Amino acid sequence: MFRRREAVPFAFVAEADAFRSNVAPPPKQRADRSQLVGRTLTGLVIVACFAGALLFGMPSLQSDQAPDHTQHSEASQGR
């Protein structure tokens, strides 16, 4: 039905309802062509970096390949 107002320790919180504005914010400006091209190129560069990192990182992540050579220490050669 009706709301009971409780005591608020800060006066500005209790009076905040009285200061609501009816002024609408200005509309957002649309991005022009150079901004759209810049955003698109930035996105493409980021995607290309991820793809390149994946491309160059995949060989090091594969563990099913047998090593081509084994390492032997000089101590095992009987010196």
One Martini backbone bead per residue (centre of mass of N, CA, C, O) as a GRO file, in nm:
protein
   79
    1MET     BB    1   0.074   0.051  -0.031
    2PHE     BB    2   0.267   0.206   0.177
    3ARG     BB    3   0.563   0.362   0.253
    4ARG     BB    4   0.801   0.339   0.499
    5ARG     BB    5   1.008   0.566   0.642
    6GLU     BB    6   1.328   0.551   0.728
    7ALA     BB    7   1.597   0.605   0.896
    8VAL     BB    8   1.874   0.803   0.787
    9PRO     BB    9   2.205   0.887   0.840
   10PHE     BB   10   2.179   1.036   0.560
   11ALA     BB   11   2.046   1.309   0.410
   12PHE     BB   12   2.103   1.263   0.101
   13VAL     BB   13   1.946   0.994   0.084
   14ALA     BB   14   1.662   1.100   0.171
   15GLU     BB   15   1.677   1.345  -0.068
   16ALA     BB   16   1.715   1.207  -0.355
   17ASP     BB   17   1.421   1.214  -0.477
   18ALA     BB   18   1.413   1.538  -0.513
   19PHE     BB   19   1.675   1.525  -0.742
   20ARG     BB   20   1.545   1.444  -0.992
   21SER     BB   21   1.587   1.430  -1.332
   22ASN     BB   22   1.437   1.535  -1.665
   23VAL     BB   23   1.704   1.517  -1.817
   24ALA     BB   24   1.830   1.424  -2.109
   25PRO     BB   25   2.066   1.283  -2.261
   26PRO     BB   26   2.263   1.289  -2.508
   27PRO     BB   27   2.314   1.164  -2.795
   28LYS     BB   28   2.487   0.947  -2.960
   29GLN     BB   29   2.749   0.932  -3.160
   30ARG     BB   30   2.835   0.843  -3.458
   31ALA     BB   31   3.048   0.667  -3.628
   32ASP     BB   32   3.279   0.707  -3.843
   33ARG     BB   33   3.460   0.570  -4.091
   34SER     BB   34   3.744   0.575  -3.952
   35GLN     BB   35   3.654   0.433  -3.691
   36LEU     BB   36   3.553   0.171  -3.820
   37VAL     BB   37   3.819   0.093  -3.955
   38GLY     BB   38   3.991   0.089  -3.697
   39ARG     BB   39   3.828  -0.129  -3.547
   40THR     BB   40   3.856  -0.348  -3.762
   41LEU     BB   41   4.167  -0.362  -3.768
   42THR     BB   42   4.206  -0.428  -3.474
   43GLY     BB   43   4.049  -0.694  -3.476
   44LEU     BB   44   4.220  -0.834  -3.697
   45VAL     BB   45   4.490  -0.824  -3.547
   46ILE     BB   46   4.405  -0.989  -3.302
   47VAL     BB   47   4.320  -1.244  -3.457
   48ALA     BB   48   4.597  -1.287  -3.599
   49CYS     BB   49   4.759  -1.327  -3.338
   50PHE     BB   50   4.610  -1.576  -3.239
   51ALA     BB   51   4.660  -1.749  -3.490
   52GLY     BB   52   4.971  -1.736  -3.482
   53ALA     BB   53   5.009  -1.856  -3.201
   54LEU     BB   54   4.872  -2.122  -3.273
   55LEU     BB   55   5.048  -2.203  -3.515
   56PHE     BB   56   5.332  -2.187  -3.354
   57GLY     BB   57   5.234  -2.365  -3.090
   58MET     BB   58   5.144  -2.654  -3.181
   59PRO     BB   59   5.412  -2.816  -3.212
   60SER     BB   60   5.483  -2.790  -2.897
   61LEU     BB   61   5.206  -2.952  -2.803
   62GLN     BB   62   5.297  -3.205  -2.934
   63SER     BB   63   5.337  -3.558  -2.799
   64ASP     BB   64   5.323  -3.799  -3.033
   65GLN     BB   65   5.608  -3.751  -3.104
   66ALA     BB   66   5.905  -3.868  -3.178
   67PRO     BB   67   6.217  -3.835  -3.120
   68ASP     BB   68   6.493  -3.794  -3.326
   69HIS     BB   69   6.672  -3.755  -3.068
   70THR     BB   70   6.905  -3.834  -2.822
   71GLN     BB   71   7.041  -3.764  -2.518
   72HIS     BB   72   7.391  -3.754  -2.438
   73SER     BB   73   7.631  -3.783  -2.228
   74GLU     BB   74   7.974  -3.776  -2.179
   75ALA     BB   75   7.979  -3.991  -1.949
   76SER     BB   76   7.853  -4.231  -2.135
   77GLN     BB   77   8.130  -4.264  -2.326
   78GLY     BB   78   8.393  -4.334  -2.142
   79ARG     BB   79   8.615  -4.106  -2.031
   0.00000   0.00000   0.00000
